[in-house]
Short mmCIF file of C-alpha atoms and ligand atoms in Angstrom, two decimals:
data_model
loop_
_atom_site.label_atom_id
_atom_site.label_comp_id
_atom_site.label_asym_id
_atom_site.label_seq_id
_atom_site.Cartn_x
_atom_site.Cartn_y
_atom_site.Cartn_z
CA MET A 620 1.90 1.49 1.56
CA PRO A 621 -1.46 2.47 0.40
CA GLU A 622 -2.89 0.28 -2.40
CA LEU A 623 -5.81 0.92 -4.79
CA PRO A 624 -8.66 0.23 -2.35
CA GLU A 625 -7.15 2.70 0.17
CA VAL A 626 -6.55 5.25 -2.55
CA GLU A 627 -10.14 4.86 -3.84
CA THR A 628 -11.46 5.47 -0.30
CA VAL A 629 -9.43 8.72 -0.32
CA ARG A 630 -10.71 9.68 -3.78
CA ASP A 631 -14.38 9.05 -2.64
CA GLY A 632 -13.90 11.29 0.41
CA LEU A 633 -12.24 14.08 -1.69
CA ALA A 634 -15.12 13.89 -4.16
CA ARG A 635 -17.61 14.30 -1.29
CA HIS A 636 -15.89 16.98 0.69
CA VAL A 637 -13.56 18.98 -1.61
CA THR A 638 -15.28 19.16 -5.01
CA GLY A 639 -16.73 22.49 -5.90
CA ARG A 640 -14.66 24.49 -3.47
CA VAL A 641 -12.12 27.22 -4.48
CA VAL A 642 -8.62 27.21 -3.38
CA THR A 643 -8.14 30.39 -1.37
CA GLY A 644 -4.63 29.89 0.13
CA VAL A 645 -1.70 27.40 -0.03
CA GLU A 646 1.09 26.85 2.44
CA VAL A 647 4.05 24.75 1.56
CA LEU A 648 5.72 23.73 4.83
CA ARG A 649 8.16 21.33 3.28
CA ASP A 650 9.49 22.15 -0.14
CA TYR A 651 10.43 18.53 -0.78
CA SER A 652 6.71 17.40 -0.78
CA VAL A 653 6.36 19.52 -3.94
CA ARG A 654 9.66 18.39 -5.54
CA ARG A 655 7.98 16.94 -8.69
CA HIS A 656 6.15 20.32 -9.38
CA GLU A 657 7.88 22.14 -12.20
CA GLY A 658 8.82 25.52 -10.93
CA GLY A 659 9.00 24.95 -7.31
CA PRO A 660 6.85 25.99 -4.35
CA GLU A 661 6.05 29.52 -5.54
CA SER A 662 4.79 28.16 -8.91
CA PHE A 663 2.83 25.57 -7.13
CA ARG A 664 1.04 28.13 -5.03
CA GLY A 665 0.40 30.33 -7.98
CA GLN A 666 -1.21 27.50 -10.08
CA LEU A 667 -3.55 26.61 -7.17
CA VAL A 668 -4.85 29.82 -5.79
CA GLY A 669 -8.09 30.77 -7.35
CA GLN A 670 -8.79 27.44 -8.91
CA ARG A 671 -11.97 25.64 -8.39
CA VAL A 672 -11.67 22.04 -7.57
CA GLY A 673 -13.66 19.81 -9.97
CA ALA A 674 -13.79 15.92 -9.98
CA ALA A 675 -11.56 13.70 -7.73
CA VAL A 676 -10.25 11.13 -10.19
CA ARG A 677 -8.20 7.91 -9.69
CA ARG A 678 -6.41 5.47 -12.03
CA GLY A 679 -4.59 2.69 -10.26
CA LYS A 680 -2.90 4.32 -7.26
CA TYR A 681 -2.69 7.72 -8.98
CA LEU A 682 -5.01 10.28 -7.72
CA TRP A 683 -5.77 13.82 -8.94
CA LEU A 684 -8.18 16.80 -8.50
CA LEU A 685 -9.28 18.55 -11.60
CA LEU A 686 -8.80 22.28 -11.49
CA SER A 687 -10.28 25.09 -13.44
CA GLN A 688 -9.84 28.86 -13.11
CA GLU A 689 -12.55 30.58 -11.21
CA PRO A 690 -13.58 33.70 -13.06
CA ALA A 691 -12.39 36.88 -11.25
CA HIS A 692 -15.93 38.21 -10.79
CA ALA A 693 -17.81 34.97 -10.50
CA SER A 694 -21.13 34.97 -9.11
CA VAL A 695 -22.14 31.64 -7.47
CA ARG A 696 -21.32 28.88 -9.92
CA SER A 697 -22.19 25.51 -8.85
CA PRO A 698 -20.13 22.48 -10.03
CA LEU A 699 -21.39 20.34 -12.80
CA PRO A 700 -22.93 17.01 -11.54
CA ASP A 701 -20.01 15.01 -12.36
CA GLY A 702 -17.59 17.53 -11.00
CA ALA A 703 -16.21 18.39 -14.52
CA ALA A 704 -15.37 21.92 -15.55
CA PRO A 705 -17.50 23.70 -18.09
CA ALA A 706 -16.42 23.30 -21.72
CA GLY A 707 -13.77 25.74 -22.72
CA ASP A 708 -11.96 26.16 -19.37
CA HIS A 709 -8.42 25.36 -19.21
CA VAL A 710 -8.22 22.30 -16.93
CA THR A 711 -5.25 21.29 -14.97
CA ALA A 712 -4.84 18.67 -12.29
CA LEU A 713 -3.49 18.63 -8.73
CA MET A 714 -1.76 15.31 -8.50
CA ALA A 715 -1.23 13.47 -5.23
CA HIS A 716 1.11 10.65 -4.82
CA LEU A 717 0.68 9.29 -1.27
CA GLY A 718 3.99 7.37 -1.23
CA MET A 719 4.39 5.19 1.88
CA SER A 720 2.56 7.26 4.50
CA GLY A 721 0.83 10.14 2.83
CA GLN A 722 -2.53 11.18 4.14
CA LEU A 723 -5.01 13.80 2.86
CA LEU A 724 -7.11 15.13 5.65
CA VAL A 725 -10.02 17.49 5.17
CA ARG A 726 -10.93 19.55 8.17
CA SER A 727 -13.53 21.93 9.02
CA GLY A 728 -11.78 25.03 10.35
CA THR A 729 -8.18 25.44 10.81
CA ALA A 730 -5.93 23.64 13.31
CA ALA A 731 -2.73 25.70 13.77
CA VAL A 732 -0.05 24.32 11.36
CA ASP A 733 2.34 23.60 14.26
CA LYS A 734 -0.30 21.53 15.85
CA VAL A 735 -0.57 19.11 12.97
CA PRO A 736 2.26 16.34 13.14
CA HIS A 737 4.03 15.92 9.74
CA LEU A 738 2.01 18.60 7.96
CA ARG A 739 3.72 19.23 4.53
CA VAL A 740 1.22 21.18 2.55
CA ARG A 741 -2.05 22.92 3.42
CA LEU A 742 -4.68 24.12 1.06
CA GLU A 743 -7.36 26.51 2.24
CA LEU A 744 -10.69 26.04 0.54
CA SER A 745 -13.81 28.17 0.17
CA ALA A 746 -17.01 27.29 1.79
CA LEU A 747 -19.59 26.05 -0.68
CA PRO A 748 -22.40 28.35 -1.70
CA GLY A 749 -24.95 28.61 1.11
CA GLU A 750 -22.87 26.28 3.42
CA PRO A 751 -22.96 27.19 7.02
CA GLY A 752 -19.88 27.12 9.23
CA THR A 753 -16.16 27.68 8.64
CA PRO A 754 -14.12 26.95 5.33
CA ARG A 755 -12.33 23.70 4.97
CA THR A 756 -8.70 22.89 4.86
CA LEU A 757 -7.13 20.13 3.06
CA ASP A 758 -3.89 18.90 4.77
CA PHE A 759 -1.32 16.79 3.09
CA VAL A 760 0.32 14.88 6.07
CA ASP A 761 3.35 12.58 5.25
CA GLN A 762 5.60 11.35 7.92
CA ARG A 763 8.11 9.53 5.68
CA THR A 764 7.98 12.23 2.83
CA PHE A 765 8.04 9.71 0.01
CA GLY A 766 4.74 11.16 -1.20
CA HIS A 767 4.40 14.37 -3.21
CA LEU A 768 1.96 16.72 -4.72
CA SER A 769 2.22 18.61 -8.18
CA VAL A 770 0.02 20.71 -10.48
CA THR A 771 0.29 19.32 -13.99
CA ASP A 772 -1.24 19.66 -17.41
CA LEU A 773 -3.51 17.00 -18.87
CA ALA A 774 -3.09 15.02 -22.09
CA PRO A 775 -5.68 13.20 -24.00
CA THR A 776 -6.01 9.49 -23.11
CA PRO A 777 -4.53 7.12 -25.86
CA ASP A 778 -7.79 5.11 -25.99
CA ASP A 779 -10.19 8.11 -25.82
CA GLY A 780 -11.70 6.59 -22.63
CA PRO A 781 -12.13 8.56 -19.43
CA GLY A 782 -8.83 9.44 -17.72
CA GLY A 783 -9.88 7.53 -14.63
CA TRP A 784 -12.65 6.72 -12.18
CA GLY A 785 -14.51 9.66 -10.94
CA SER A 786 -14.82 11.84 -14.16
CA ALA A 787 -15.87 11.26 -17.81
CA LEU A 788 -13.15 13.75 -18.99
CA ALA A 789 -10.90 11.78 -21.59
CA GLU A 790 -7.73 13.39 -20.31
CA ILE A 791 -5.07 12.23 -17.91
CA PRO A 792 -2.26 14.06 -16.12
CA GLU A 793 0.93 13.86 -18.19
CA PRO A 794 2.92 12.14 -15.37
CA ALA A 795 0.35 9.31 -15.34
CA ALA A 796 -0.09 8.97 -19.07
CA HIS A 797 1.99 5.79 -19.11
CA ILE A 798 -0.19 4.02 -16.48
CA ALA A 799 -2.43 1.36 -17.66
CA ARG A 800 -6.09 1.08 -16.58
CA ASP A 801 -6.83 -0.77 -13.34
CA LEU A 802 -9.15 -3.76 -12.71
CA LEU A 803 -12.00 -1.62 -11.25
CA ASP A 804 -12.04 0.65 -14.31
CA PRO A 805 -15.20 -0.01 -16.47
CA ALA A 806 -13.16 1.17 -19.56
CA LEU A 807 -10.60 -1.54 -19.10
CA ARG A 808 -10.57 -4.07 -21.85
CA ARG A 809 -10.20 -7.13 -19.89
CA ASP A 810 -9.78 -9.65 -22.69
CA ASP A 811 -7.07 -7.49 -24.33
CA LEU A 812 -5.25 -7.42 -20.97
CA ALA A 813 -5.47 -11.22 -20.51
CA ARG A 814 -4.05 -11.69 -23.96
CA ALA A 815 -1.21 -9.17 -23.29
CA ILE A 816 -0.32 -10.98 -20.06
CA ARG A 817 0.15 -14.21 -22.09
CA ARG A 818 2.23 -12.51 -24.59
CA ARG A 819 4.79 -11.49 -21.91
CA ARG A 820 7.89 -13.66 -21.25
CA THR A 821 7.86 -13.12 -17.42
CA GLY A 822 6.40 -14.45 -14.17
CA ILE A 823 2.74 -13.81 -13.45
CA LYS A 824 3.53 -11.66 -10.32
CA ARG A 825 6.01 -9.48 -12.25
CA ALA A 826 3.25 -9.03 -14.92
CA LEU A 827 0.70 -8.10 -12.25
CA LEU A 828 2.92 -5.56 -10.72
CA ASP A 829 3.81 -3.89 -13.98
CA GLN A 830 1.82 -0.64 -14.05
CA ARG A 831 2.25 -0.34 -17.88
CA LEU A 832 0.26 -3.57 -18.22
CA VAL A 833 -2.35 -3.21 -15.47
CA SER A 834 -2.26 -0.57 -12.65
CA GLY A 835 -3.15 -0.69 -8.90
CA VAL A 836 -2.15 -4.28 -8.11
CA GLY A 837 0.29 -3.94 -5.34
CA ASN A 838 2.37 -6.61 -3.58
CA ILE A 839 -0.39 -7.44 -0.99
CA TYR A 840 -3.18 -7.91 -3.49
CA ALA A 841 -1.00 -9.81 -6.00
CA ASP A 842 -0.24 -12.37 -3.34
CA GLU A 843 -3.89 -12.73 -2.36
CA ALA A 844 -5.02 -12.96 -5.97
CA LEU A 845 -2.58 -15.57 -6.88
CA TRP A 846 -3.50 -17.68 -3.86
CA ARG A 847 -7.15 -17.46 -4.72
CA ALA A 848 -6.34 -18.40 -8.29
CA GLY A 849 -4.15 -21.24 -7.11
CA LEU A 850 -1.15 -20.00 -9.09
CA HIS A 851 2.52 -19.71 -8.13
CA TYR A 852 3.95 -16.20 -8.51
CA ALA A 853 6.74 -17.55 -10.78
CA ARG A 854 4.41 -19.16 -13.27
CA PRO A 855 5.58 -18.22 -16.79
CA THR A 856 2.92 -15.89 -18.27
CA ASP A 857 3.32 -17.49 -21.73
CA THR A 858 2.28 -20.84 -20.40
CA LEU A 859 -1.11 -19.53 -18.85
CA ARG A 860 -4.23 -20.60 -20.52
CA LEU A 861 -6.51 -17.78 -21.27
CA ALA A 862 -8.95 -18.90 -18.67
CA GLU A 863 -6.07 -18.90 -16.03
CA ALA A 864 -5.17 -15.33 -16.86
CA HIS A 865 -8.72 -14.41 -16.42
CA ARG A 866 -8.86 -16.34 -13.15
CA VAL A 867 -6.17 -14.34 -11.63
CA LEU A 868 -7.51 -11.01 -12.92
CA ASP A 869 -10.84 -11.84 -11.50
CA ALA A 870 -9.32 -12.81 -8.24
CA ALA A 871 -7.36 -9.56 -8.07
CA GLU A 872 -10.51 -7.45 -8.82
CA GLU A 873 -12.40 -9.48 -6.20
CA VAL A 874 -9.99 -9.04 -3.46
CA MET A 875 -9.71 -5.30 -4.03
CA ARG A 876 -13.51 -4.90 -4.09
CA GLU A 877 -13.74 -6.76 -0.75
CA ALA A 878 -11.07 -4.39 0.77
CA LEU A 879 -12.82 -1.46 -0.68
CA ALA A 880 -16.20 -2.69 0.81
CA GLN A 881 -14.44 -2.78 4.24
CA GLY A 882 -12.54 0.38 4.08
CA GLY A 883 -15.36 2.54 2.76
CA THR A 884 -17.37 2.55 5.80
CA SER A 885 -14.86 3.32 8.58
CA PHE A 886 -14.18 7.06 7.97
CA ASP A 887 -15.65 10.06 9.81
CA GLU A 888 -17.52 12.29 7.56
CA LEU A 889 -14.77 14.95 7.52
CA TYR A 890 -11.76 12.80 7.71
CA VAL A 891 -10.19 11.49 4.55
CA ASN A 892 -7.45 9.14 5.56
CA VAL A 893 -4.89 6.64 4.21
CA ASN A 894 -3.03 4.84 6.93
CA GLY A 895 -0.08 3.01 5.48
CA GLN A 896 0.41 -0.52 6.46
CA SER A 897 -1.90 -0.76 9.37
CA GLY A 898 -4.56 -1.65 6.84
CA TYR A 899 -8.10 -2.36 8.00
CA PHE A 900 -8.20 -5.21 5.48
CA SER A 901 -5.29 -7.20 7.20
CA ARG A 902 -7.64 -9.44 9.24
CA SER A 903 -9.04 -10.70 6.07
CA LEU A 904 -5.82 -11.65 4.28
CA ALA A 905 -5.35 -15.31 3.43
CA VAL A 906 -1.47 -15.47 2.92
CA TYR A 907 -0.07 -12.00 3.06
CA GLY A 908 1.90 -11.54 6.21
CA ARG A 909 0.93 -15.05 7.57
CA GLU A 910 4.25 -16.88 7.28
CA GLY A 911 3.98 -20.16 9.33
CA GLU A 912 0.28 -20.07 9.71
CA ALA A 913 -2.08 -22.66 8.33
CA CYS A 914 -3.49 -22.07 4.79
CA THR A 915 -7.29 -21.58 5.33
CA ARG A 916 -8.02 -23.85 2.27
CA CYS A 917 -5.70 -26.87 2.84
CA GLY A 918 -3.89 -26.49 6.28
CA ALA A 919 -0.31 -26.30 4.89
CA LEU A 920 1.94 -23.66 6.39
CA VAL A 921 2.07 -20.52 4.48
CA ARG A 922 5.71 -19.73 3.32
CA ARG A 923 7.44 -16.36 2.65
CA ASP A 924 10.05 -15.86 -0.04
CA GLU A 925 12.27 -12.94 -0.87
CA PHE A 926 11.06 -11.71 -4.33
CA MET A 927 11.74 -8.52 -6.20
CA ASN A 928 13.14 -7.11 -2.98
CA ARG A 929 9.89 -7.75 -1.13
CA SER A 930 8.21 -10.73 0.39
CA SER A 931 5.97 -13.07 -1.45
CA TYR A 932 3.70 -15.31 0.51
CA THR A 933 2.31 -18.61 -0.95
CA CYS A 934 0.66 -21.79 0.12
CA PRO A 935 3.12 -24.53 -1.04
CA VAL A 936 0.22 -26.94 -1.73
CA CYS A 937 -2.30 -24.74 -3.25
CA GLN A 938 0.42 -22.83 -5.32
CA LYS A 939 2.92 -25.36 -6.56
CA VAL A 940 6.18 -24.10 -7.93
CA PRO A 941 5.67 -24.53 -11.70
CA ARG A 942 8.07 -26.18 -14.06
CA ASN A 943 10.29 -23.63 -15.99
CA ALA A 944 9.53 -21.07 -13.10
CA ARG A 945 10.44 -17.58 -13.99
CA TRP A 946 11.75 -15.90 -10.93
ZN1 LIG B 1357 -3.29 -24.23 0.72
#
């Protein structure tokens, strides 16, 4: 499942290759992939064709493209530097949820739709003014079909900060309005978050995975962060010292930044890709997926527990089971 660093890599690719283009055509090859769009596939198409793509924005694992209506007789209009729409335009968003296996692929030219395995939705995009070569396509490819696309309205952010990374616009798609800021977000109030975690009466891993508290920390990075911080996943949050809460948040940010640094360089110029579980970061993981292997810090054997219907990996020495553990 794509986690924050993978989604950020996709956002960055979209910002570079899609921003500024006008949607000239939409093909929905599988209606199920637009099931969250109110009004169905026809409405989805109607709300996309003629829209100019602005900034690519991300909060946690939520990703969206800002859209504004291209005037009918537009002469050449360059996108604003940060990809925002000019003031006064009605701005909507194309939200992409990648699910387990979703990919967004930007291509130059058009591969026939029946030549692209698991292609669910295709957007045809205009060339940029003065750009040589053929127009682009943005393909949503999704083998397991857990992902989906929808066009939605925006709502003001509750804290008046930017909706997410990638645009200064203080609005967020309505379906993501309940999602907390993530650890890479400059507008995150880190100290408020650490205190909010300590007020919870739960285990630290459950708190890290709660998207209403902090977004974008998935199962893999939660386990890695807890190992780095030397805390067991069942540690009661209300027994954490403030410094410990900060330690685990710092560790989570650090591990995601490292993953991002590794993922950001391995993509072809015109190929924006998320590749599910075969993560490029896997070689750097200290505990996740390493059951029975030696902890790189102390040599004890990494153990795997069933937890929240998933696996949790810990070092039994570096991450002692706490008293009053909250499973
Ligand atoms: Zn250890």
